[in-house]
CSV table of C-alpha atoms in Angstrom, one decimal:
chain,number,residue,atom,x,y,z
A,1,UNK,CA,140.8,167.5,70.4
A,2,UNK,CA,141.4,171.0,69.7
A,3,UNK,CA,144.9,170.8,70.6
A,4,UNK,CA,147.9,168.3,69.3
A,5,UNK,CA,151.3,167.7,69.4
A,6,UNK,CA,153.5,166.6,66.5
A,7,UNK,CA,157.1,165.5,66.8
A,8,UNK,CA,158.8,165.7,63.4
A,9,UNK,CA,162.5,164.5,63.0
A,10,UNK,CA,163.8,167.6,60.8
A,11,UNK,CA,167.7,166.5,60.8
A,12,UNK,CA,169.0,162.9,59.8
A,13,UNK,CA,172.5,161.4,60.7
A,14,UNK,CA,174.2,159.7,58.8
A,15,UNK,CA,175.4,157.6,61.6
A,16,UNK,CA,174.8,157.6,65.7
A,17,UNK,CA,178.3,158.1,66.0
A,18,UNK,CA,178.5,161.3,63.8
A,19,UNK,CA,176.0,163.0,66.7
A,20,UNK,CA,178.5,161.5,69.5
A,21,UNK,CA,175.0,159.2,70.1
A,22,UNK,CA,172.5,162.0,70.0
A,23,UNK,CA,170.1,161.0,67.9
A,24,UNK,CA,167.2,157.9,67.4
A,25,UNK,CA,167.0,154.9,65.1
A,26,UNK,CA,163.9,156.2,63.0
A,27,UNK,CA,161.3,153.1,63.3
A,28,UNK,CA,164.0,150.3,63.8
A,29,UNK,CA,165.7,150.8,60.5
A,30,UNK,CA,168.9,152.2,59.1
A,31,UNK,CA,168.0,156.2,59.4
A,32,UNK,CA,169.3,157.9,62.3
A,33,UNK,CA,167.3,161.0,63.1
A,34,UNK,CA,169.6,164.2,65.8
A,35,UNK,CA,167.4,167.1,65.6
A,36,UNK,CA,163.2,167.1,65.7
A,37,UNK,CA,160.8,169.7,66.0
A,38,UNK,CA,157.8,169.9,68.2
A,39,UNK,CA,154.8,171.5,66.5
A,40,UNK,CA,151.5,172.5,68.5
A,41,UNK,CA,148.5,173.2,66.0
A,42,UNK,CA,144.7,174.4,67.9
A,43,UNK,CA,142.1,174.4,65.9
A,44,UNK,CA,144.1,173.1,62.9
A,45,UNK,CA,146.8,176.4,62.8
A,46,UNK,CA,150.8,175.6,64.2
A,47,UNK,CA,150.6,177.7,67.3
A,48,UNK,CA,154.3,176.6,69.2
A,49,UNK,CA,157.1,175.0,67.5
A,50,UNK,CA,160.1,174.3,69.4
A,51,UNK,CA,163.6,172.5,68.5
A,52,UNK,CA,165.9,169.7,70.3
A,53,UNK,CA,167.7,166.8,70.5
A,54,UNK,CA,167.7,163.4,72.3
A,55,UNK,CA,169.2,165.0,74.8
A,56,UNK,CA,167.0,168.2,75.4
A,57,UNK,CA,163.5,166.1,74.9
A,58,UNK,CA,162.4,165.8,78.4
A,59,UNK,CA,162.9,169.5,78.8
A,60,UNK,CA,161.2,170.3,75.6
A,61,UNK,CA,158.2,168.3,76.3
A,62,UNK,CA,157.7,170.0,80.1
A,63,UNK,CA,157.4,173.2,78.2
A,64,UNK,CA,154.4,171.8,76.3
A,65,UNK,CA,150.9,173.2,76.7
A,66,UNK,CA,149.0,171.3,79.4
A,67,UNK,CA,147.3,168.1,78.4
A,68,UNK,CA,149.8,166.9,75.1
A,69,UNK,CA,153.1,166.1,77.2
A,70,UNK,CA,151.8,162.3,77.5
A,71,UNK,CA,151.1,162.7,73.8
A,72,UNK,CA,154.3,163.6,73.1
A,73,UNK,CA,155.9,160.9,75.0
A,74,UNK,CA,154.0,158.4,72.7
A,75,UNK,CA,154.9,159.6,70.2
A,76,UNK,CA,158.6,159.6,71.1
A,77,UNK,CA,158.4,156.0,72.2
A,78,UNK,CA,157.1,155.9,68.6
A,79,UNK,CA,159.6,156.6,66.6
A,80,UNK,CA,161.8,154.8,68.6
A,81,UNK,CA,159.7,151.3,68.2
A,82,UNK,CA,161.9,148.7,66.2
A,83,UNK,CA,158.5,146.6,64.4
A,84,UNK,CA,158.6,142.8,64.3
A,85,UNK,CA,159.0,141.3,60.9
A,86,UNK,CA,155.8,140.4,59.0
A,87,UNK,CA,155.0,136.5,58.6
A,88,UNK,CA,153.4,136.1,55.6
A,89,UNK,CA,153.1,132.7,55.3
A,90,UNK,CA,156.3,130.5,54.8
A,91,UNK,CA,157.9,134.2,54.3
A,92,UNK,CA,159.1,136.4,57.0
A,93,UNK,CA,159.7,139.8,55.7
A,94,UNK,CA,162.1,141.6,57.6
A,95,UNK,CA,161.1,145.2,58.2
A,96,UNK,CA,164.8,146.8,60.0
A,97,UNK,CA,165.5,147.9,56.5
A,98,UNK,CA,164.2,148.9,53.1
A,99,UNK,CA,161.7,145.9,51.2
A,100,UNK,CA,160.0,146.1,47.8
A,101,UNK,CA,156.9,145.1,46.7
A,102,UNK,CA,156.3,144.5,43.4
A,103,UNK,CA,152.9,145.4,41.8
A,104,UNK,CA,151.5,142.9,39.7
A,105,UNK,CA,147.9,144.4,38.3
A,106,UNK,CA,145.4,142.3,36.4
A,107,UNK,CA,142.7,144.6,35.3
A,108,UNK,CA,142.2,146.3,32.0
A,109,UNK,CA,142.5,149.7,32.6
A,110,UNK,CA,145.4,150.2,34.3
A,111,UNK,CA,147.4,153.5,34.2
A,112,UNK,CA,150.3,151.9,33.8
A,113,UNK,CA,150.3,148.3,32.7
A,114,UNK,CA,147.5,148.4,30.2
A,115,UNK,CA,145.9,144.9,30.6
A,116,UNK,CA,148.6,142.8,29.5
A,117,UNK,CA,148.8,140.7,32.5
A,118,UNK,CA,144.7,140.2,32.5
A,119,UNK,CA,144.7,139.3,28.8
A,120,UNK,CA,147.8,137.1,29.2
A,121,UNK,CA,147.9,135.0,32.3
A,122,UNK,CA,151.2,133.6,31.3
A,123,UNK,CA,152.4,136.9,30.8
A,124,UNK,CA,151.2,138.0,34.5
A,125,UNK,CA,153.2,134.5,35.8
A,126,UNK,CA,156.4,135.2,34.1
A,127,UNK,CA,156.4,138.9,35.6
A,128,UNK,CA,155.6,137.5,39.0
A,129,UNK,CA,158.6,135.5,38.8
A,130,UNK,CA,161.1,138.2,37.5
A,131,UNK,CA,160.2,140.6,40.5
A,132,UNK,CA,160.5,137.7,42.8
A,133,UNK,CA,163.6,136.8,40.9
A,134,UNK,CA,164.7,140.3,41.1
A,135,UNK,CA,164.4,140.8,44.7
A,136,UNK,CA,160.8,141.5,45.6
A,137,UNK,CA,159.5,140.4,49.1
A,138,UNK,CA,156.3,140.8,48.6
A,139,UNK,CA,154.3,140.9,45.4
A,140,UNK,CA,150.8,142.7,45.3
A,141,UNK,CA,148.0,142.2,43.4
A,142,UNK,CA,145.2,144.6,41.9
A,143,UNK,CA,142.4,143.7,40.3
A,144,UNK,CA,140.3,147.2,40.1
A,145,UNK,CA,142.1,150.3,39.2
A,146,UNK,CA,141.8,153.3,41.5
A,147,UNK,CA,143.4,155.9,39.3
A,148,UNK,CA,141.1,159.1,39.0
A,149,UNK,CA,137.7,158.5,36.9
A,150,UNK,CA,138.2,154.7,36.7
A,151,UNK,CA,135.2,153.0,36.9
A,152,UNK,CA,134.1,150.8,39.5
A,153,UNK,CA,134.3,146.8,39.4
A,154,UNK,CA,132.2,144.5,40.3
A,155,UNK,CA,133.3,142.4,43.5
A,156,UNK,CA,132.7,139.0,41.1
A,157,UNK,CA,134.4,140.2,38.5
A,158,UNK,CA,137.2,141.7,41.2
A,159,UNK,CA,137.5,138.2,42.1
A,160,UNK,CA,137.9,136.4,38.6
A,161,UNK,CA,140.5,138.6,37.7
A,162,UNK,CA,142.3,138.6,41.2
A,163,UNK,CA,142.0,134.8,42.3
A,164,UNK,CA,144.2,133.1,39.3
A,165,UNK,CA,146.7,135.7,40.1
A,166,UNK,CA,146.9,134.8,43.6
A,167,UNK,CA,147.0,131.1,42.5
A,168,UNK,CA,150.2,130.8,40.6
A,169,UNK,CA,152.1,133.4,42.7
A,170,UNK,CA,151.1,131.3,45.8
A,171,UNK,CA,152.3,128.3,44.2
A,172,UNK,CA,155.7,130.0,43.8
A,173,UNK,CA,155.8,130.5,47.5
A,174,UNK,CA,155.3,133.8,47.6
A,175,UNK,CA,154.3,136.4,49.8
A,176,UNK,CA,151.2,138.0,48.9
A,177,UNK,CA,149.3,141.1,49.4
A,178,UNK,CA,146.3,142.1,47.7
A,179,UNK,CA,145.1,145.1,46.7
A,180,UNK,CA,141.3,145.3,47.1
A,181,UNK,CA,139.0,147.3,49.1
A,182,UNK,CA,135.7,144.5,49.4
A,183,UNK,CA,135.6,142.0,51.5
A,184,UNK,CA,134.1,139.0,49.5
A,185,UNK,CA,137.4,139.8,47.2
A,186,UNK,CA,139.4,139.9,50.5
A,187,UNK,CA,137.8,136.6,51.8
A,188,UNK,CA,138.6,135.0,48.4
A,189,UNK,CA,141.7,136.0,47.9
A,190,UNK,CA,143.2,134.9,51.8
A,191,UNK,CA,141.3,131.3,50.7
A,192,UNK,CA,143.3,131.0,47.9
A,193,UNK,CA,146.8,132.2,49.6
A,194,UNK,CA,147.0,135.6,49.9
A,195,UNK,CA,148.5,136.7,53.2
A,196,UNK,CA,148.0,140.2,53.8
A,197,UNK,CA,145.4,142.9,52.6
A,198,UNK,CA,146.3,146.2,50.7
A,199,UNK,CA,143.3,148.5,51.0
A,200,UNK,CA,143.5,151.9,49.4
A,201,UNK,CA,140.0,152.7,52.0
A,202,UNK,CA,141.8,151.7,55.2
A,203,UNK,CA,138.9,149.4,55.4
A,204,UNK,CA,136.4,151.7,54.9
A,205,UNK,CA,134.6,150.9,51.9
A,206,UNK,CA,132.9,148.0,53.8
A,207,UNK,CA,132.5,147.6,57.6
A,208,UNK,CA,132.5,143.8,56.9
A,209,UNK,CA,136.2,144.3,55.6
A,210,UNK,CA,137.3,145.2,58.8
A,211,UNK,CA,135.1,142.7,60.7
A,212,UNK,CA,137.1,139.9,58.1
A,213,UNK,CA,140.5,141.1,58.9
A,214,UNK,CA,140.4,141.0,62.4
A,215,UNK,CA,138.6,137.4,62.2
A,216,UNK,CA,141.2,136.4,59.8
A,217,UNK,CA,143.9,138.1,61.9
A,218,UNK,CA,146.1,138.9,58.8
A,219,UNK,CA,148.4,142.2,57.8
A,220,UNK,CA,147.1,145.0,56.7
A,221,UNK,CA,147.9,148.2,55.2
A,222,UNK,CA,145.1,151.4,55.7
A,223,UNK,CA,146.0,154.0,53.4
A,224,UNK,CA,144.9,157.6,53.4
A,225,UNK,CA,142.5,158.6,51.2
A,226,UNK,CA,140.0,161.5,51.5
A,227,UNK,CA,136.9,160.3,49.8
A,228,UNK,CA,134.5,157.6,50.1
A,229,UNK,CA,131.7,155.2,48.4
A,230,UNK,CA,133.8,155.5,45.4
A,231,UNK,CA,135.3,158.1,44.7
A,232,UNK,CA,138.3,157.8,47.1
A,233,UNK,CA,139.7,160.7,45.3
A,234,UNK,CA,137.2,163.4,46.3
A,235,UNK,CA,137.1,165.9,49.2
A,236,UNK,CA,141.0,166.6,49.4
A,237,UNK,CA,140.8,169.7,51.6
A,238,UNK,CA,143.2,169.8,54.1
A,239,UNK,CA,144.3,173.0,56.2
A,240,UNK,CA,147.9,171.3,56.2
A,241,UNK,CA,148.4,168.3,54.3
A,242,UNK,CA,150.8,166.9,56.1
A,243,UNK,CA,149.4,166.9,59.8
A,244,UNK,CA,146.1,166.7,58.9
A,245,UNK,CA,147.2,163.1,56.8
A,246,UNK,CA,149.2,162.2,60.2
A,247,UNK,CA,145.6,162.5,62.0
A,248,UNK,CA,143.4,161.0,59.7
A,249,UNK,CA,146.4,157.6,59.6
A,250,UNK,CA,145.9,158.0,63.6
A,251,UNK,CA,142.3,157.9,63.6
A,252,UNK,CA,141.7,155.3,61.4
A,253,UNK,CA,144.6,153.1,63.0
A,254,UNK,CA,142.8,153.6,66.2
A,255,UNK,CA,139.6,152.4,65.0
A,256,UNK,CA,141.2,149.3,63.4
A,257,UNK,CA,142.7,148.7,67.0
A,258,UNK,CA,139.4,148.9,68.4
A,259,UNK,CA,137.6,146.4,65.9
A,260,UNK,CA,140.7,143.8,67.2
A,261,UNK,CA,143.5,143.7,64.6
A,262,UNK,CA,146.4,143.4,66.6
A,263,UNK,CA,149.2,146.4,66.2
A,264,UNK,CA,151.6,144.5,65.0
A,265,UNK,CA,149.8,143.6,62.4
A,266,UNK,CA,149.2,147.1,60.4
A,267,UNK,CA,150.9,148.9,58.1
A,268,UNK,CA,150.3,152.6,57.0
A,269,UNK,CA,150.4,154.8,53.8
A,270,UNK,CA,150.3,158.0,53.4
A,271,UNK,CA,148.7,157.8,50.1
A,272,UNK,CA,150.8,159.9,47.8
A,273,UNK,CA,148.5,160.9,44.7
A,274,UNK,CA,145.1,160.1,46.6
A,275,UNK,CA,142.9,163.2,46.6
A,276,UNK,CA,146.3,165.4,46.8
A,277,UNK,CA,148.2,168.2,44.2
A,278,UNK,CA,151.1,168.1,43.4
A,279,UNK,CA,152.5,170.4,46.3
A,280,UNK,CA,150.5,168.4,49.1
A,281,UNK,CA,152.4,165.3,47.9
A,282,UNK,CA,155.8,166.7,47.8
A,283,UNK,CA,154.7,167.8,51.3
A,284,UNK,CA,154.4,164.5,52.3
A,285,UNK,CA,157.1,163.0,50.5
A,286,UNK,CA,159.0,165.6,52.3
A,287,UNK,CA,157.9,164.6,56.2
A,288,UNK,CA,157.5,161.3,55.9
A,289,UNK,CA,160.0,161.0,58.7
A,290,UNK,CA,156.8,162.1,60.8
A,291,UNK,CA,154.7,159.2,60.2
A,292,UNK,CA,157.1,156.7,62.3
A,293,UNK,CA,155.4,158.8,65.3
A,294,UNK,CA,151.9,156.9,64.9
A,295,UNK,CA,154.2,153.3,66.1
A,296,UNK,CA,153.5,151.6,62.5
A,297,UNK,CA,155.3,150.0,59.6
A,298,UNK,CA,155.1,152.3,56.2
A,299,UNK,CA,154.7,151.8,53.0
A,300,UNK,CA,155.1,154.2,50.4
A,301,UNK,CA,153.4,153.7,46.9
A,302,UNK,CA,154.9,156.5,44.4
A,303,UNK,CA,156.2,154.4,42.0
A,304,UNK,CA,154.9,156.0,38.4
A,305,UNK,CA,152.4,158.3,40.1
A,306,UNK,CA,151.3,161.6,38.4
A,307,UNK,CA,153.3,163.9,40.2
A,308,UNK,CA,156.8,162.1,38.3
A,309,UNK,CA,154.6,162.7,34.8
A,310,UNK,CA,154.4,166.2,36.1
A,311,UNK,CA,157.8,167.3,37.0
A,312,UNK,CA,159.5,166.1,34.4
A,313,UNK,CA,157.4,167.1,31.3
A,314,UNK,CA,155.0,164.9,31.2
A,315,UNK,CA,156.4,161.7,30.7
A,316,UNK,CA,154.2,159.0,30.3
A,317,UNK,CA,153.7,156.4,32.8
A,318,UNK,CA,156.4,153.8,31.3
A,319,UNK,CA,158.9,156.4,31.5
A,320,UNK,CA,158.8,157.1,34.8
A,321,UNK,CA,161.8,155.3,35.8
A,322,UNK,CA,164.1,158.1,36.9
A,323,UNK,CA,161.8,159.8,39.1
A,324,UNK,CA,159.7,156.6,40.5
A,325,UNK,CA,163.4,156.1,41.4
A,326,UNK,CA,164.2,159.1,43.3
A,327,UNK,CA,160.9,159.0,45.2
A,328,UNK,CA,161.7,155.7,46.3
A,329,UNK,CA,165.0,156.5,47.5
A,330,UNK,CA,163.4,159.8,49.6
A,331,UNK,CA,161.6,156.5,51.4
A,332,UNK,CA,164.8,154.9,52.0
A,333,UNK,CA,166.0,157.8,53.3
A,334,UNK,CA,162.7,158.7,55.4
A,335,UNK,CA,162.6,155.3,57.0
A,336,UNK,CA,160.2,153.7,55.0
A,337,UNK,CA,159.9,149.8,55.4
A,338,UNK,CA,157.9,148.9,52.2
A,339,UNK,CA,158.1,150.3,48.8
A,340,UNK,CA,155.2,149.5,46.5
A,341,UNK,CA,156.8,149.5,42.9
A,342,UNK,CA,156.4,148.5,39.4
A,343,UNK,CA,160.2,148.3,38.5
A,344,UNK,CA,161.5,145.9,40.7
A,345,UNK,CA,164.4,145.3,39.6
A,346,UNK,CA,166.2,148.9,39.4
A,347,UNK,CA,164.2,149.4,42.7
A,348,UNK,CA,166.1,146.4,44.5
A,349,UNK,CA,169.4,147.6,43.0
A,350,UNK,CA,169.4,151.2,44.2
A,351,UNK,CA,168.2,149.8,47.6
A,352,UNK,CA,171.1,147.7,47.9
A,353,UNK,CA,173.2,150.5,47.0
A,354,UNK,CA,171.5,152.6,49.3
A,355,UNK,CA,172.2,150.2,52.0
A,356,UNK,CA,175.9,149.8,51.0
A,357,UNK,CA,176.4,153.4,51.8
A,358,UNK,CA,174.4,152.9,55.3
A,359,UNK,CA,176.6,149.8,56.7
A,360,UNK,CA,179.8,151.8,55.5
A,361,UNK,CA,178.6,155.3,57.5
A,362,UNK,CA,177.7,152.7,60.6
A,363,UNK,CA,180.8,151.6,60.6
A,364,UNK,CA,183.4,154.0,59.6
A,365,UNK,CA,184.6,155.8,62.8
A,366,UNK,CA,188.2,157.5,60.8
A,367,UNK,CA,186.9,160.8,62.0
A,368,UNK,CA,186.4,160.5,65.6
A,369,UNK,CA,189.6,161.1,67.7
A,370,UNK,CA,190.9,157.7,67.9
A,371,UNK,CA,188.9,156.3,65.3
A,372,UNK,CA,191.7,155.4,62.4
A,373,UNK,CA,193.9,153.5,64.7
């Protein structure tokens, strides 16, 4: 399609009853969205952008080019669409506010945790348990590490590293999701009580992983990346980062639809430090309000990234607290449901905060006429 429609929420209320009930609940969450823009691109340039309100969208959309106003109405069902909870096995996982997901890697290259939960299963146990401890609702596993120039892994090896992991977080009644992009490690890893797949390809590394996931009918998240075979970091040329990720998230959610995994069942990431500079993902970090508009659960998976190291003089990976934090925050704020993190605990405590401040602006009505009596 040469033409397409956009409709990005560009002005967040703190409550409904701030806008006098002129606004949206962004995704079935705690973020209220008043003001939104409408942004036409042809042939990949923004050609038309207009502003409104809840109360101004029907007339907005009329005034559309021919052909995108059942596009836009989609779309504006979309970010209106409250998402059933994920049932990952004897856990639900409530997605009508903020959850964490705690990364739990077990390979020996990692960026960030340098082997020691490989090398020390005990090690990888007890961490298990202190994010789960700490607040986590779902913990995910890795087994291969898809920072820039790692080297690939071998699906067997994948799965020796991956399965005990699985094992003794299972046996703590955990929810599970892991972090793989083959589908023999996939098949393995739901056998030995995974529940939901994390796939940094969107299940294109291997048409059989996406012939397994429907057959398996289990979660999924399909992330953005812009390479493929692997090197998912290649080929990150985008006319504008931001759409051009909201198209390439549509497409491949589309095709996953097709193949038979229900809707209700995926989950999408934007894929902040895949293929991107550090402006594209500050771009993104910046509109993911936009992304409720495709009708799926996010996750966002910034915790420790790059782009931290590289505003804020290039602090290595474990010192990354501060800024992992204030990304993760800009996903509370966005809507997000899922937060892939490494620090679980300081994640779960500024979420609760975050949602202390929420409940108190959803219920404080002193500064309406009438409102402090």
């Amino acid at each position: 399609m040469s033409e397409r429609v956009y409709l990005q929420p560009i002005g967040l209320a703190a409550s409904p009853q701030g806008e006098e009930g002129d606004c949206i609940r962004l995704g079935g969450g705690m973020v209220y969205a008043h003001r939104f823009a409408a942004v036409v691109r042809r042939e990949g340039a923004v050609v038309e952008r207009w502003r409104f309100t809840p109360e101004t969208a029907a007339e907005t959309f009329a005034r559309l080019p021919a052909g995108l106003d059942a596009e836009a109405e989609e779309q504006w069902a979309n970010l209106r669409l409250a998402h059933p909870p994920l049932e990952l096995g004897a856990r639900t996982v409530r997605l009508d506010q903020p959850q964490v997901a705690g990364i739990l890697n077990v390979t020996p290259d990692s960026f960030s945790d340098g082997g020691q939960f490989l090398d020390r299963p005990e090690h990888g146990r007890d961490h298990a348990a202190a994010m789960l401890e700490a607040g986590a609702a779902i913990v995910d596993i890795g087994g291969e590490s898809t920072r820039p120039g790692a080297a690939a892994v071998w699906e067997g090896e994948e799965i020796e590293r991956v399965i005990p992991a699985v094992e003794y977080c299972a046996a703590m009644g955990a929810a599970i999701s892991v972090d793989t992009r083959r589908p023999a490690v996939m098949d393995a890893a739901l056998h030995a009580g995974a529940h939901m797949i994390n796939d940094v390809s969107a299940l294109r590394h291997d048409p059989r992983s996406l012939e397994l996931v429907a057959a398996r009918d289990c979660p999924v998240i399909l992330m953005h990346a812009p390479g493929e075979g692997d090197d998912l970091h290649a080929g990150g040329d985008y006319d504008a980062v931001v759409f051009d990720v909201f198209d390439w998230l549509r497409a491949r959610r589309d095709a996953v639809l097709s193949a038979g995994v229900a809707r209700e069942r995926i989950v999408l990431d934007p894929g902040i430090g895949f293929g991107k500079s550090l402006a594209e993902n500050l771009a993104l970090i910046n509109a993911l309000p936009l992304f409720h508009a495709l009708g799926q659960p996010l996750m966002l998976g910034a915790s420790r990234k790059r782009m931290v190291g590289a505003l804020s003089n290039e602090a290595p990976a474990h010192e990354r607290l501060g800024g992992s934090l204030a990304l993760a925050i800009a996903g509370m704020d966005a809507g997000v449901q899922l937060l892939r993190v490494h620090d679980v605990a300081a994640t779960v405590q500024a979420r609760n905060v975050w949602r202390g401040l929420r409940d108190a602006a959803l219920t404080d009505f002193s500064q309406l006429p009438g409102g402090g009596g």
